[in-house]
């Protein structure tokens, strides 16, 4: 007997009257008075469940089929048939049912077929992928990740796995998690009484990375086009819908690229990956449009067909100063744009995606390239309606004297960046890159508001249970 | 002017006589007496460098070109031409040279064009991707990773990002790194005097994951076919050529699959990804065959065309007992196979890849499915010549009573596994999966012996510098 995924059957890839076996879980059961049961069976291969028609003549109809509840696992063999129902074109007419796993006490099944709040589902993150919502998130997340890999592969980039455990701090700021094997009950001490990290696993203090960028640059300055796609970490005590302590980041880094090139790459990549999701996950996207954000598909289609507007930071400040709106965070030249400013620009003023470029140097990290005005650096932020900043990038400072001066100005220890400076001593090249928070992109693509529902097992303050 | 990657030019994708610009770094320079210089320029897009011919009539020939040394960056515009040299078919005849970055003090350039030991290159991991060897490793690593994603995508799997920070320990053993934000100089204490991890970031003790499997199972038991591909960690103080503290692991998990299915998937996947590397990276592989392991390509071709031999653990013990060889680790029914045993089986006895299955329960983890003999569990190890174990997998225990009994038998706290047990309470299904160490596969594919040379920035005891 041929075993087929539900998606193959529903997509019409299997001829009518063919006998096939499907394996999956019961979503719902409905019994007609005529002694026929209609089961919806899903296997995760697509959004829709398969209608399986079970006639009372099946030998285990009474004992098994009439006892099936949401979540029971089974294999069913039957004939593919056109459906008389309105909701589906095709169905499976059961010949043989085998129940694999029952649901212990169906009345207390944590993800029974009724409406659950999204907050409740977070409490059962081991079972929530069985729901329509989190199943759809998982499929779109896969497709988006795969599209990102494909985009870079097609365009000649190499995926580079930058280290998770690090002894340097890319941004020079940001709270980091310490990684250690020291016995906390019996900490080794230096002569001066401090903790002796020479005794720790790596012989020095080590942390979880906040970005793969600096390491990524070493590969871009050797192999031209690279990207990372891996987990990054922030130990910030932020309990918001936008923050995770552990999240996935995409960071391309391109030799010989300037700030304009990297703006183009950001736009081209976003449009490609969003296009793939609309193409390949239309049923999942239709569900998001129906249940989560009715405008989501329309919004993405407009995104695909509109050019990104590019403005200078200085222009952005002028717009904010002259718009007549009062912001919580005061506006003047020199501030880093707050979320409310970004959203005003992209949602109210331009009503489309905007790239803001050339920020005041004091708002940005040491590695961004100094502009000729001596006041701004070649940084970009990509802002999108409903989200605000989705990408932050820059041209990197490739001139050793300028980099040295910036490190000094920012009180960063040169000896920690000797290897980073080496890239500027030996065959330096202009190069640029950006960081894209994968979960933030997922919230934009799906309309699901909270990043906790976008990643399978969210890590947030006081929460790493499962 | 069209900018092209070196690979496009060398692959003949650009017509003869076309004017193009190439950007990259100098590998070597050779000057003829006739006033013509031959530069090899690489940009990472393929193994081979491009021969650029520079005539002394170029305006900056004396001042720039004759001063070029290994590692200098440049852009060069020229005409694509057939080469008279024997080493290449095509070359670029320079019209205009622009030097972008010089090499500070070429005599001390850490990766000058001479022979460096592989050990020395580890000291300059920020510059070593500029070498032939590490460049080839980076390209093959990318291609292998991409092939893995493609294999699973094509076959209907969803990529699931399982958490890096975890409060559970998959294997019930293995040394883990602690992740904490507690102030080590001022540790919070419980009433009893212990460290109060309730004050830590996650409100409990947290670690870096050793495997995504248990979390992966929750998604397989909802969406049928999933895989992880992410970093995993072991805080083992092992300074060997096979161990990394941080390494990448691939873990498929498949609902309704038994031990035979997962053996087939392991074989099918390995053959697919190795086939892709041989197809797409022939020049890089030729370099490995020339410099690292002359048998490597032949070995992989044989791998592709031979079936995996499958034997029972019990048979393996018989073979080892009767082979007349003395092993360091004594052989008897009940041992876990040591590396020397595995290598004898795959290298000496069968001379091909072998799957050993059904190991004594005491050698394996709690989650493996108990066989009807009550003594063995449905585990597989895939052994390959030159490496030993490359994949370890199993059918998972899907029966709640058997799982409970195993947890008890192994003194594991049931309350830590409540969510894992839930998968068996609600619509349980037989399911199986395996773990593939990505760096170990890379050593098999490239012939490069030490995993430190396979990952960009290796993390090993006392080493996390760059």
PDB file of N, CA and C in Angstrom, chain B residues 182-233:
ATOM      1  N   UNK B 182      23.758  35.645  36.752  1.00  0.00           N
ATOM      2  CA  UNK B 182      23.996  35.961  38.167  1.00  0.00           C
ATOM      3  C   UNK B 182      25.344  36.672  38.318  1.00  0.00           C
ATOM      4  N   UNK B 183      25.401  37.595  39.247  1.00  0.00           N
ATOM      5  CA  UNK B 183      26.644  38.274  39.566  1.00  0.00           C
ATOM      6  C   UNK B 183      27.499  37.312  40.382  1.00  0.00           C
ATOM      7  N   UNK B 184      28.571  36.825  39.810  1.00  0.00           N
ATOM      8  CA  UNK B 184      29.356  35.793  40.486  1.00  0.00           C
ATOM      9  C   UNK B 184      30.061  36.312  41.737  1.00  0.00           C
ATOM     10  N   UNK B 185      30.230  37.603  41.818  1.00  0.00           N
ATOM     11  CA  UNK B 185      30.866  38.181  43.010  1.00  0.00           C
ATOM     12  C   UNK B 185      29.858  38.317  44.148  1.00  0.00           C
ATOM     13  N   UNK B 186      28.614  38.092  43.817  1.00  0.00           N
ATOM     14  CA  UNK B 186      27.584  38.386  44.814  1.00  0.00           C
ATOM     15  C   UNK B 186      26.397  37.456  44.573  1.00  0.00           C
ATOM     16  N   UNK B 187      26.640  36.157  44.783  1.00  0.00           N
ATOM     17  CA  UNK B 187      25.644  35.153  44.410  1.00  0.00           C
ATOM     18  C   UNK B 187      24.469  35.148  45.387  1.00  0.00           C
ATOM     19  N   UNK B 188      23.250  35.119  44.874  1.00  0.00           N
ATOM     20  CA  UNK B 188      22.091  35.031  45.764  1.00  0.00           C
ATOM     21  C   UNK B 188      22.030  33.646  46.399  1.00  0.00           C
ATOM     22  N   UNK B 189      21.600  33.587  47.641  1.00  0.00           N
ATOM     23  CA  UNK B 189      21.588  32.320  48.375  1.00  0.00           C
ATOM     24  C   UNK B 189      20.185  31.949  48.819  1.00  0.00           C
ATOM     25  N   UNK B 190      19.919  30.672  48.837  1.00  0.00           N
ATOM     26  CA  UNK B 190      18.663  30.186  49.417  1.00  0.00           C
ATOM     27  C   UNK B 190      18.818  30.138  50.934  1.00  0.00           C
ATOM     28  N   UNK B 191      17.721  29.920  51.621  1.00  0.00           N
ATOM     29  CA  UNK B 191      17.784  29.803  53.082  1.00  0.00           C
ATOM     30  C   UNK B 191      18.754  28.720  53.522  1.00  0.00           C
ATOM     31  N   UNK B 192      18.802  27.641  52.723  1.00  0.00           N
ATOM     32  CA  UNK B 192      19.655  26.514  53.086  1.00  0.00           C
ATOM     33  C   UNK B 192      21.118  26.774  52.741  1.00  0.00           C
ATOM     34  N   UNK B 193      21.377  27.903  52.079  1.00  0.00           N
ATOM     35  CA  UNK B 193      22.775  28.244  51.793  1.00  0.00           C
ATOM     36  C   UNK B 193      23.234  27.910  50.386  1.00  0.00           C
ATOM     37  N   UNK B 194      22.367  27.241  49.619  1.00  0.00           N
ATOM     38  CA  UNK B 194      22.726  26.950  48.225  1.00  0.00           C
ATOM     39  C   UNK B 194      22.581  28.189  47.361  1.00  0.00           C
ATOM     40  N   UNK B 195      22.985  28.051  46.093  1.00  0.00           N
ATOM     41  CA  UNK B 195      22.821  29.183  45.182  1.00  0.00           C
ATOM     42  C   UNK B 195      21.366  29.262  44.761  1.00  0.00           C
ATOM     43  N   UNK B 196      20.823  30.458  44.811  1.00  0.00           N
ATOM     44  CA  UNK B 196      19.393  30.630  44.540  1.00  0.00           C
ATOM     45  C   UNK B 196      19.173  30.943  43.065  1.00  0.00           C
ATOM     46  N   UNK B 197      19.010  29.883  42.280  1.00  0.00           N
ATOM     47  CA  UNK B 197      18.847  30.074  40.832  1.00  0.00           C
ATOM     48  C   UNK B 197      17.489  30.684  40.482  1.00  0.00           C
ATOM     49  N   UNK B 198      16.594  30.772  41.474  1.00  0.00           N
ATOM     50  CA  UNK B 198      15.350  31.493  41.189  1.00  0.00           C
ATOM     51  C   UNK B 198      15.628  32.954  40.840  1.00  0.00           C
ATOM     52  N   UNK B 199      16.791  33.447  41.273  1.00  0.00           N
ATOM     53  CA  UNK B 199      17.176  34.825  40.964  1.00  0.00           C
ATOM     54  C   UNK B 199      17.854  34.956  39.604  1.00  0.00           C
ATOM     55  N   UNK B 200      18.139  33.817  38.974  1.00  0.00           N
ATOM     56  CA  UNK B 200      18.849  33.870  37.689  1.00  0.00           C
ATOM     57  C   UNK B 200      17.869  34.263  36.573  1.00  0.00           C
ATOM     58  N   UNK B 201      18.401  34.556  35.400  1.00  0.00           N
ATOM     59  CA  UNK B 201      17.594  35.113  34.301  1.00  0.00           C
ATOM     60  C   UNK B 201      16.337  34.288  34.025  1.00  0.00           C
ATOM     61  N   UNK B 202      16.496  32.983  33.984  1.00  0.00           N
ATOM     62  CA  UNK B 202      15.356  32.132  33.629  1.00  0.00           C
ATOM     63  C   UNK B 202      14.614  31.580  34.848  1.00  0.00           C
ATOM     64  N   UNK B 203      15.011  32.053  36.037  1.00  0.00           N
ATOM     65  CA  UNK B 203      14.331  31.623  37.250  1.00  0.00           C
ATOM     66  C   UNK B 203      14.671  30.206  37.661  1.00  0.00           C
ATOM     67  N   UNK B 204      15.646  29.613  37.000  1.00  0.00           N
ATOM     68  CA  UNK B 204      16.140  28.281  37.344  1.00  0.00           C
ATOM     69  C   UNK B 204      17.496  28.084  36.687  1.00  0.00           C
ATOM     70  N   UNK B 205      18.153  26.985  37.015  1.00  0.00           N
ATOM     71  CA  UNK B 205      19.457  26.720  36.424  1.00  0.00           C
ATOM     72  C   UNK B 205      19.279  26.429  34.932  1.00  0.00           C
ATOM     73  N   UNK B 206      20.127  27.023  34.107  1.00  0.00           N
ATOM     74  CA  UNK B 206      19.995  26.828  32.661  1.00  0.00           C
ATOM     75  C   UNK B 206      21.342  26.478  32.051  1.00  0.00           C
ATOM     76  N   UNK B 207      21.265  25.767  30.912  1.00  0.00           N
ATOM     77  CA  UNK B 207      22.467  25.226  30.277  1.00  0.00           C
ATOM     78  C   UNK B 207      22.397  25.405  28.763  1.00  0.00           C
ATOM     79  N   UNK B 208      23.518  25.150  28.116  1.00  0.00           N
ATOM     80  CA  UNK B 208      23.507  25.066  26.652  1.00  0.00           C
ATOM     81  C   UNK B 208      23.127  23.655  26.245  1.00  0.00           C
ATOM     82  N   UNK B 209      22.310  23.542  25.239  1.00  0.00           N
ATOM     83  CA  UNK B 209      21.748  22.244  24.855  1.00  0.00           C
ATOM     84  C   UNK B 209      22.821  21.273  24.348  1.00  0.00           C
ATOM     85  N   UNK B 210      22.622  19.998  24.613  1.00  0.00           N
ATOM     86  CA  UNK B 210      23.482  18.971  24.023  1.00  0.00           C
ATOM     87  C   UNK B 210      22.806  18.316  22.815  1.00  0.00           C
ATOM     88  N   UNK B 211      21.532  18.593  22.614  1.00  0.00           N
ATOM     89  CA  UNK B 211      20.780  17.985  21.509  1.00  0.00           C
ATOM     90  C   UNK B 211      19.399  18.621  21.460  1.00  0.00           C
ATOM     91  N   UNK B 212      18.877  18.776  20.247  1.00  0.00           N
ATOM     92  CA  UNK B 212      17.537  19.309  20.115  1.00  0.00           C
ATOM     93  C   UNK B 212      16.472  18.230  20.056  1.00  0.00           C
ATOM     94  N   UNK B 213      16.890  16.987  20.252  1.00  0.00           N
ATOM     95  CA  UNK B 213      15.980  15.870  19.975  1.00  0.00           C
ATOM     96  C   UNK B 213      14.652  15.897  20.732  1.00  0.00           C
ATOM     97  N   UNK B 214      14.712  16.039  22.042  1.00  0.00           N
ATOM     98  CA  UNK B 214      13.468  15.932  22.816  1.00  0.00           C
ATOM     99  C   UNK B 214      12.480  17.014  22.371  1.00  0.00           C
ATOM    100  N   UNK B 215      12.983  18.221  22.159  1.00  0.00           N
ATOM    101  CA  UNK B 215      12.107  19.273  21.651  1.00  0.00           C
ATOM    102  C   UNK B 215      11.649  18.958  20.231  1.00  0.00           C
ATOM    103  N   UNK B 216      12.557  18.419  19.436  1.00  0.00           N
ATOM    104  CA  UNK B 216      12.208  18.049  18.063  1.00  0.00           C
ATOM    105  C   UNK B 216      11.075  17.043  18.024  1.00  0.00           C
ATOM    106  N   UNK B 217      11.072  16.123  18.975  1.00  0.00           N
ATOM    107  CA  UNK B 217      10.001  15.113  19.014  1.00  0.00           C
ATOM    108  C   UNK B 217       8.617  15.740  19.155  1.00  0.00           C
ATOM    109  N   UNK B 218       8.549  16.853  19.892  1.00  0.00           N
ATOM    110  CA  UNK B 218       7.223  17.471  20.073  1.00  0.00           C
ATOM    111  C   UNK B 218       6.662  17.952  18.728  1.00  0.00           C
ATOM    112  N   UNK B 219       7.559  18.398  17.842  1.00  0.00           N
ATOM    113  CA  UNK B 219       7.107  18.851  16.529  1.00  0.00           C
ATOM    114  C   UNK B 219       6.844  17.675  15.588  1.00  0.00           C
ATOM    115  N   UNK B 220       7.656  16.630  15.687  1.00  0.00           N
ATOM    116  CA  UNK B 220       7.400  15.442  14.854  1.00  0.00           C
ATOM    117  C   UNK B 220       6.055  14.816  15.235  1.00  0.00           C
ATOM    118  N   UNK B 221       5.700  14.872  16.514  1.00  0.00           N
ATOM    119  CA  UNK B 221       4.432  14.294  16.973  1.00  0.00           C
ATOM    120  C   UNK B 221       3.258  15.231  16.703  1.00  0.00           C
ATOM    121  N   UNK B 222       3.463  16.204  15.834  1.00  0.00           N
ATOM    122  CA  UNK B 222       2.392  17.125  15.445  1.00  0.00           C
ATOM    123  C   UNK B 222       2.404  17.360  13.944  1.00  0.00           C
ATOM    124  N   UNK B 223       3.608  17.369  13.351  1.00  0.00           N
ATOM    125  CA  UNK B 223       3.755  17.754  11.943  1.00  0.00           C
ATOM    126  C   UNK B 223       4.467  16.682  11.121  1.00  0.00           C
ATOM    127  N   UNK B 224       4.693  15.530  11.728  1.00  0.00           N
ATOM    128  CA  UNK B 224       5.195  14.313  11.089  1.00  0.00           C
ATOM    129  C   UNK B 224       6.696  14.296  10.775  1.00  0.00           C
ATOM    130  N   UNK B 225       7.173  15.229   9.947  1.00  0.00           N
ATOM    131  CA  UNK B 225       8.576  15.135   9.531  1.00  0.00           C
ATOM    132  C   UNK B 225       9.263  16.467   9.787  1.00  0.00           C
ATOM    133  N   UNK B 226      10.219  16.464  10.679  1.00  0.00           N
ATOM    134  CA  UNK B 226      10.929  17.703  11.000  1.00  0.00           C
ATOM    135  C   UNK B 226      12.422  17.405  11.098  1.00  0.00           C
ATOM    136  N   UNK B 227      13.211  18.468  11.070  1.00  0.00           N
ATOM    137  CA  UNK B 227      14.641  18.312  11.346  1.00  0.00           C
ATOM    138  C   UNK B 227      15.148  19.578  12.004  1.00  0.00           C
ATOM    139  N   UNK B 228      16.203  19.416  12.784  1.00  0.00           N
ATOM    140  CA  UNK B 228      16.903  20.568  13.321  1.00  0.00           C
ATOM    141  C   UNK B 228      18.250  20.640  12.623  1.00  0.00           C
ATOM    142  N   UNK B 229      18.803  21.818  12.576  1.00  0.00           N
ATOM    143  CA  UNK B 229      20.184  21.990  12.104  1.00  0.00           C
ATOM    144  C   UNK B 229      20.678  23.219  12.858  1.00  0.00           C
ATOM    145  N   UNK B 230      21.407  22.972  13.915  1.00  0.00           N
ATOM    146  CA  UNK B 230      21.832  24.078  14.759  1.00  0.00           C
ATOM    147  C   UNK B 230      23.001  23.668  15.635  1.00  0.00           C
ATOM    148  N   UNK B 231      23.512  24.639  16.405  1.00  0.00           N
ATOM    149  CA  UNK B 231      24.665  24.355  17.258  1.00  0.00           C
ATOM    150  C   UNK B 231      24.284  23.574  18.512  1.00  0.00           C
ATOM    151  N   UNK B 232      25.169  22.702  18.940  1.00  0.00           N
ATOM    152  CA  UNK B 232      25.019  21.961  20.196  1.00  0.00           C
ATOM    153  C   UNK B 232      26.360  22.023  20.930  1.00  0.00           C
ATOM    154  N   UNK B 233      26.352  21.649  22.195  1.00  0.00           N
ATOM    155  CA  UNK B 233      27.499  21.952  23.061  1.00  0.00           C
ATOM    156  C   UNK B 233      27.830  20.787  23.996  1.00  0.00           C
TER     157      UNK B 233
END
